[in-house]
Every structure is written in structure tokens, then in C-alpha cells.
Tab-separated table of C-alpha atoms in Angstrom:
chain	number	residue	atom	x	y	z
A	94	UNK	CA	94.655	84.086	102.665
A	95	UNK	CA	98.073	85.539	101.191
A	96	UNK	CA	100.861	85.564	103.771
A	97	UNK	CA	103.265	87.994	104.447
A	98	UNK	CA	105.670	88.443	100.859
A	99	UNK	CA	108.732	90.302	100.411
A	100	UNK	CA	110.644	91.460	97.432
A	101	UNK	CA	113.564	90.850	96.365
A	102	UNK	CA	114.986	87.556	97.519
A	103	UNK	CA	118.313	88.475	97.317
A	104	UNK	CA	120.067	91.427	96.216
A	105	UNK	CA	123.772	92.718	96.471
A	106	UNK	CA	125.138	96.158	96.481
A	107	UNK	CA	128.428	97.706	97.104
A	108	UNK	CA	128.906	99.807	99.892
A	109	UNK	CA	127.703	103.827	99.848
A	110	UNK	CA	124.647	102.583	97.362
A	111	UNK	CA	120.945	102.830	98.585
A	112	UNK	CA	118.352	99.881	98.546
A	113	UNK	CA	114.684	99.931	99.047
A	114	UNK	CA	113.300	96.686	100.302
A	115	UNK	CA	109.538	95.815	99.896
A	116	UNK	CA	106.975	94.223	102.093
A	117	UNK	CA	103.128	93.066	101.353
A	118	UNK	CA	101.672	92.533	104.329
A	119	UNK	CA	98.761	89.761	105.098
A	120	UNK	CA	95.174	90.509	104.115
A	121	UNK	CA	93.656	92.754	106.874
A	122	UNK	CA	96.778	93.779	108.732
A	123	UNK	CA	97.663	97.288	109.558
A	124	UNK	CA	100.683	97.088	111.473
A	125	UNK	CA	104.348	96.086	109.630
A	126	UNK	CA	107.338	95.873	111.584
A	127	UNK	CA	111.087	95.505	110.410
A	128	UNK	CA	113.904	93.357	111.596
A	129	UNK	CA	117.724	92.866	110.878
A	130	UNK	CA	119.105	89.368	111.393
A	131	UNK	CA	122.677	89.041	110.833
A	132	UNK	CA	124.383	85.786	110.531
A	133	UNK	CA	124.108	83.932	113.601
A	134	UNK	CA	122.462	86.370	115.500
A	135	UNK	CA	118.590	86.621	116.742
A	136	UNK	CA	116.159	89.142	114.594
A	137	UNK	CA	116.933	93.118	115.754
A	138	UNK	CA	113.954	95.373	115.900
A	139	UNK	CA	114.345	98.101	113.175
A	140	UNK	CA	111.239	99.869	113.310
A	141	UNK	CA	107.052	99.607	113.083
A	142	UNK	CA	104.781	101.490	111.017
A	143	UNK	CA	100.770	101.339	112.333
A	144	UNK	CA	98.246	103.105	109.956
A	145	UNK	CA	101.168	104.844	108.012
A	146	UNK	CA	102.890	106.413	110.819
A	147	UNK	CA	105.836	105.278	112.488
A	148	UNK	CA	104.955	103.986	115.708
A	149	UNK	CA	108.444	102.996	117.295
A	150	UNK	CA	112.131	102.646	116.566
A	151	UNK	CA	115.023	100.512	117.641
A	152	UNK	CA	118.435	101.414	117.855
A	153	UNK	CA	119.313	101.890	114.271
A	154	UNK	CA	120.853	105.292	112.451
A	155	UNK	CA	118.554	107.627	110.434
A	156	UNK	CA	119.913	106.110	107.228
A	157	UNK	CA	117.465	103.489	108.119
A	158	UNK	CA	113.748	104.675	106.989
A	159	UNK	CA	110.657	103.429	106.097
A	160	UNK	CA	107.302	103.843	104.386
A	161	UNK	CA	103.885	102.298	104.716
A	162	UNK	CA	101.175	102.954	102.114
A	163	UNK	CA	97.270	103.116	102.439
A	164	UNK	CA	97.164	99.408	101.520
A	165	UNK	CA	99.633	98.799	104.454
A	166	UNK	CA	102.614	97.474	102.299
A	167	UNK	CA	105.773	98.758	103.401
A	168	UNK	CA	109.139	99.734	101.982
A	169	UNK	CA	112.552	99.988	104.268
A	170	UNK	CA	115.320	102.255	102.965
A	171	UNK	CA	118.925	102.214	103.789
A	172	UNK	CA	121.250	105.047	102.651
A	173	UNK	CA	124.633	105.195	102.517
A	174	UNK	CA	125.290	101.297	102.590
A	175	UNK	CA	127.880	99.672	105.069
A	176	UNK	CA	129.414	96.424	105.169
A	177	UNK	CA	127.599	95.858	108.309
A	178	UNK	CA	124.258	96.219	106.812
A	179	UNK	CA	124.827	92.646	105.033
A	180	UNK	CA	121.792	90.318	106.987
A	181	UNK	CA	118.424	88.977	106.282
A	182	UNK	CA	115.803	91.419	106.478
A	183	UNK	CA	112.289	90.252	107.908
A	184	UNK	CA	109.070	92.069	107.735
A	185	UNK	CA	106.327	90.823	110.014
A	186	UNK	CA	102.731	92.117	110.108
A	187	UNK	CA	100.130	92.096	112.679
A	188	UNK	CA	96.327	92.703	113.079
A	189	UNK	CA	97.404	96.176	115.229
A	190	UNK	CA	100.379	97.251	117.160
A	191	UNK	CA	99.634	95.762	120.407
A	192	UNK	CA	102.199	93.593	122.183
A	193	UNK	CA	99.779	90.732	122.490
A	194	UNK	CA	99.336	90.794	118.549
A	195	UNK	CA	101.064	87.920	116.824
A	196	UNK	CA	103.461	89.066	113.993
A	197	UNK	CA	103.298	87.071	111.276
A	198	UNK	CA	106.837	87.005	109.131
A	199	UNK	CA	107.611	87.151	105.609
A	200	UNK	CA	110.552	84.960	104.331
A	201	UNK	CA	113.161	87.758	104.470
A	202	UNK	CA	115.188	89.743	101.927
A	203	UNK	CA	119.114	88.717	101.897
A	204	UNK	CA	121.243	91.588	101.417
A	205	UNK	CA	124.811	91.394	100.716
A	206	UNK	CA	127.259	94.649	100.831
A	207	UNK	CA	130.303	93.940	98.767
B	1089	UNK	CA	114.361	97.818	129.236
B	1090	UNK	CA	114.195	93.791	128.126
B	1091	UNK	CA	116.533	91.035	126.775
B	1092	UNK	CA	116.256	87.400	126.456
B	1093	UNK	CA	119.084	84.801	126.764
B	1094	UNK	CA	118.813	81.536	125.343
B	1095	UNK	CA	121.047	79.041	127.033
B	1096	UNK	CA	122.877	76.681	124.773
B	1097	UNK	CA	123.419	77.864	120.970
B	1098	UNK	CA	122.999	74.044	119.827
B	1099	UNK	CA	121.253	71.346	121.174
B	1100	UNK	CA	121.493	67.726	119.755
B	1101	UNK	CA	118.754	64.934	120.528
B	1102	UNK	CA	118.020	61.605	119.445
B	1103	UNK	CA	114.603	61.076	117.526
B	1104	UNK	CA	111.926	60.070	120.123
B	1105	UNK	CA	114.102	61.719	122.847
B	1106	UNK	CA	113.012	65.182	125.101
B	1107	UNK	CA	113.334	68.480	123.620
B	1108	UNK	CA	114.038	70.831	126.133
B	1109	UNK	CA	115.355	74.615	124.980
B	1110	UNK	CA	116.040	77.152	127.599
B	1111	UNK	CA	114.857	80.895	127.711
B	1112	UNK	CA	115.260	83.128	130.414
B	1113	UNK	CA	114.062	87.063	129.848
B	1114	UNK	CA	114.496	90.061	131.578
B	1115	UNK	CA	112.019	93.014	131.641
B	1116	UNK	CA	110.793	95.996	133.582
B	1117	UNK	CA	107.124	95.568	133.024
B	1118	UNK	CA	105.070	92.363	132.740
B	1119	UNK	CA	106.327	90.529	129.980
B	1120	UNK	CA	104.770	88.784	126.940
B	1121	UNK	CA	106.699	85.887	125.406
B	1122	UNK	CA	106.985	84.088	122.345
B	1123	UNK	CA	108.647	80.963	120.685
B	1124	UNK	CA	109.463	81.222	117.106
B	1125	UNK	CA	111.029	78.466	114.723
B	1126	UNK	CA	113.130	79.216	111.502
B	1127	UNK	CA	113.860	76.595	109.038
B	1128	UNK	CA	116.777	77.300	106.247
B	1129	UNK	CA	116.020	80.028	104.026
B	1130	UNK	CA	112.538	80.797	105.543
B	1131	UNK	CA	111.280	83.355	107.905
B	1132	UNK	CA	110.160	82.813	111.512
B	1133	UNK	CA	106.824	80.830	112.444
B	1134	UNK	CA	104.975	81.366	115.866
B	1135	UNK	CA	105.286	77.960	118.011
B	1136	UNK	CA	103.381	79.566	120.814
B	1137	UNK	CA	102.650	82.863	122.905
B	1138	UNK	CA	102.316	83.525	126.560
B	1139	UNK	CA	100.460	86.883	127.222
B	1140	UNK	CA	98.183	86.239	130.503
B	1141	UNK	CA	96.158	83.512	132.202
B	1142	UNK	CA	97.424	79.919	132.297
B	1143	UNK	CA	100.929	79.734	132.576
B	1144	UNK	CA	101.639	76.417	130.529
B	1145	UNK	CA	101.256	77.355	126.931
B	1146	UNK	CA	100.753	74.395	124.117
B	1147	UNK	CA	101.558	75.478	120.801
B	1148	UNK	CA	102.039	73.880	117.204
B	1149	UNK	CA	103.753	70.503	116.571
B	1150	UNK	CA	103.315	69.280	119.600
B	1151	UNK	CA	105.516	72.165	121.623
B	1152	UNK	CA	104.770	73.678	124.758
B	1153	UNK	CA	106.505	76.306	127.319
B	1154	UNK	CA	105.870	77.092	130.660
B	1155	UNK	CA	105.983	80.832	132.137
B	1156	UNK	CA	107.673	80.816	135.380
B	1157	UNK	CA	107.656	84.285	136.932
B	1158	UNK	CA	109.717	83.280	140.029
B	1159	UNK	CA	112.466	82.153	137.459
B	1160	UNK	CA	111.908	84.471	134.720
B	1161	UNK	CA	112.044	81.454	132.271
B	1162	UNK	CA	109.964	80.345	129.376
B	1163	UNK	CA	111.362	77.003	128.409
B	1164	UNK	CA	110.046	75.314	125.406
B	1165	UNK	CA	109.696	71.593	125.475
B	1166	UNK	CA	108.510	68.617	123.391
B	1167	UNK	CA	108.143	65.245	124.798
B	1168	UNK	CA	109.335	62.968	121.572
B	1169	UNK	CA	111.293	64.847	119.064
B	1170	UNK	CA	110.955	64.270	115.212
B	1171	UNK	CA	113.488	64.716	112.569
B	1172	UNK	CA	111.123	67.479	111.107
B	1173	UNK	CA	111.878	69.357	114.328
B	1174	UNK	CA	115.370	70.075	113.218
B	1175	UNK	CA	115.512	74.157	112.862
B	1176	UNK	CA	116.685	76.964	114.555
B	1177	UNK	CA	114.487	78.265	117.534
B	1178	UNK	CA	113.943	81.839	118.878
B	1179	UNK	CA	112.731	82.991	122.385
B	1180	UNK	CA	111.183	86.858	122.129
B	1181	UNK	CA	109.720	89.071	124.593
B	1182	UNK	CA	107.336	92.050	124.264
B	1183	UNK	CA	106.289	94.519	126.999
B	1184	UNK	CA	103.004	95.125	128.104
B	1185	UNK	CA	103.828	99.067	128.137
B	1186	UNK	CA	106.803	101.478	128.070
B	1187	UNK	CA	109.000	101.407	125.255
B	1188	UNK	CA	109.168	97.826	124.736
B	1189	UNK	CA	105.626	97.756	123.662
B	1190	UNK	CA	104.546	96.339	120.327
B	1191	UNK	CA	108.327	95.600	119.874
B	1192	UNK	CA	109.767	91.667	120.063
B	1193	UNK	CA	113.275	91.313	121.324
B	1194	UNK	CA	114.720	87.932	120.274
B	1195	UNK	CA	117.399	85.872	121.798
B	1196	UNK	CA	120.307	84.289	120.059
B	1197	UNK	CA	118.609	81.433	119.112
B	1198	UNK	CA	119.113	77.682	119.451
B	1199	UNK	CA	119.917	75.680	116.731
B	1200	UNK	CA	118.150	71.987	117.235
B	1201	UNK	CA	119.551	68.799	115.672
B	1202	UNK	CA	117.703	65.649	115.837
B	1203	UNK	CA	119.467	62.436	114.962
B	1204	UNK	CA	118.041	59.298	114.091
């Protein structure tokens, strides 16, 4: 059984650019959640997708957007990058969108904004 | 609204000693509680979770945690630390309803160091 995978592993962008991060969910999982983990902090919830629909959003501006595809893989897009967007971006998949469903995390994408 | 406070950003123990990592939560609905571990340059791995039922929860690698509603706590313990336990530990809460449903809110993390 393949776990959650994310690509790329590392990424360097400059302020104002746009970035797309990708996530492949674990087999059989229909829900993907994205988190931002700044250095020295705990992960913060960005949004969740359940069966291709956004199913909840954290306190992030609209320039953070996402997609979920029919195979339940997902993308996180960030427009107009700011220096504070530098962080580890974690994707997690689960069997469903319930609070009791365990979220399985990928290794993350390290984004650096210069 | 929900929040998590982890007391102590760094905890240091000797190999073989008791590990105690503290977590207090705030939630407007009955909480579901989780402990995750993060090794350097890796994602998060679930150690254990409390949803309903028995308040003492056993997890992987010999860790356990006890849900105490009256103290709004969910402290993580392990009787005997091993060098391989050195990592960062995160406590998280998710709500049984409302806007917190399905969303994990994490604490700031506690870095555990194990000395030989």
C-alpha cells in the first residue's frame, strides 16, 4: 500500500511568483487536507477537500487555492507569493472527512520564498 | 473555537527515564485528541488518538495518553525513554461538530531530547 506522496520535495521561488504543490493520497482515501508549518511552529490548517469539493477552510487568504481530482490527488496553489509563505507544506489524506478519521501525512514540500 | 497548549517547548530526559509531554486543550464541543510525532525532515506520524470510550489510550512505540475532561488535558507518557524517541511531538484537537469538524488544530510542539 503506497502512502501519501508529495512533490516537489523542495522549491525556491521569488516574491510575487506563483507555485503549485502536488499530493497523491493514500489508496482508498477520498479526503485531502493541507497544512502550513512555519519554522518552529505547529501545522496550521489551510483547507480540506472531500470528493473534489472544498470542505472547510482555515484562516488563509484567497490567494491560497486548491483542487482535488477524480483520483483524489490534490494540488495547492499559492499566488503572489510573500516572504511569510516560506514554510513546510503538508498534505494529509484520510478515508473520510470525519473528525475521527485518522489523517495520514506526507513528507511535505519545503517552500522558500526569496 | 478550539486550541491546544503544549507546556514546554523542549523536554530532555535520560535513556530509560519516564517521558511526560503535557497537552491542554480548549474546545467548545466534545474534543477528539491526537498525538503525532515528527522526525527531522519527515511528515507527521500518528502515535495515538482519543475519540470516545476508554480514556486511557495506548499507541505505538510504547506511548500512551490519558484524556482527563475535568483538567482539559491529554498528556503523553512513556515509562522508559529510548534514544529513538528523540523527535518533535505535536498534540492536536479536532471537534465533534461545528466549524472545527474534520480540522486538526495543533499545538506548538515539544522537542524531546534523550540523553544516553
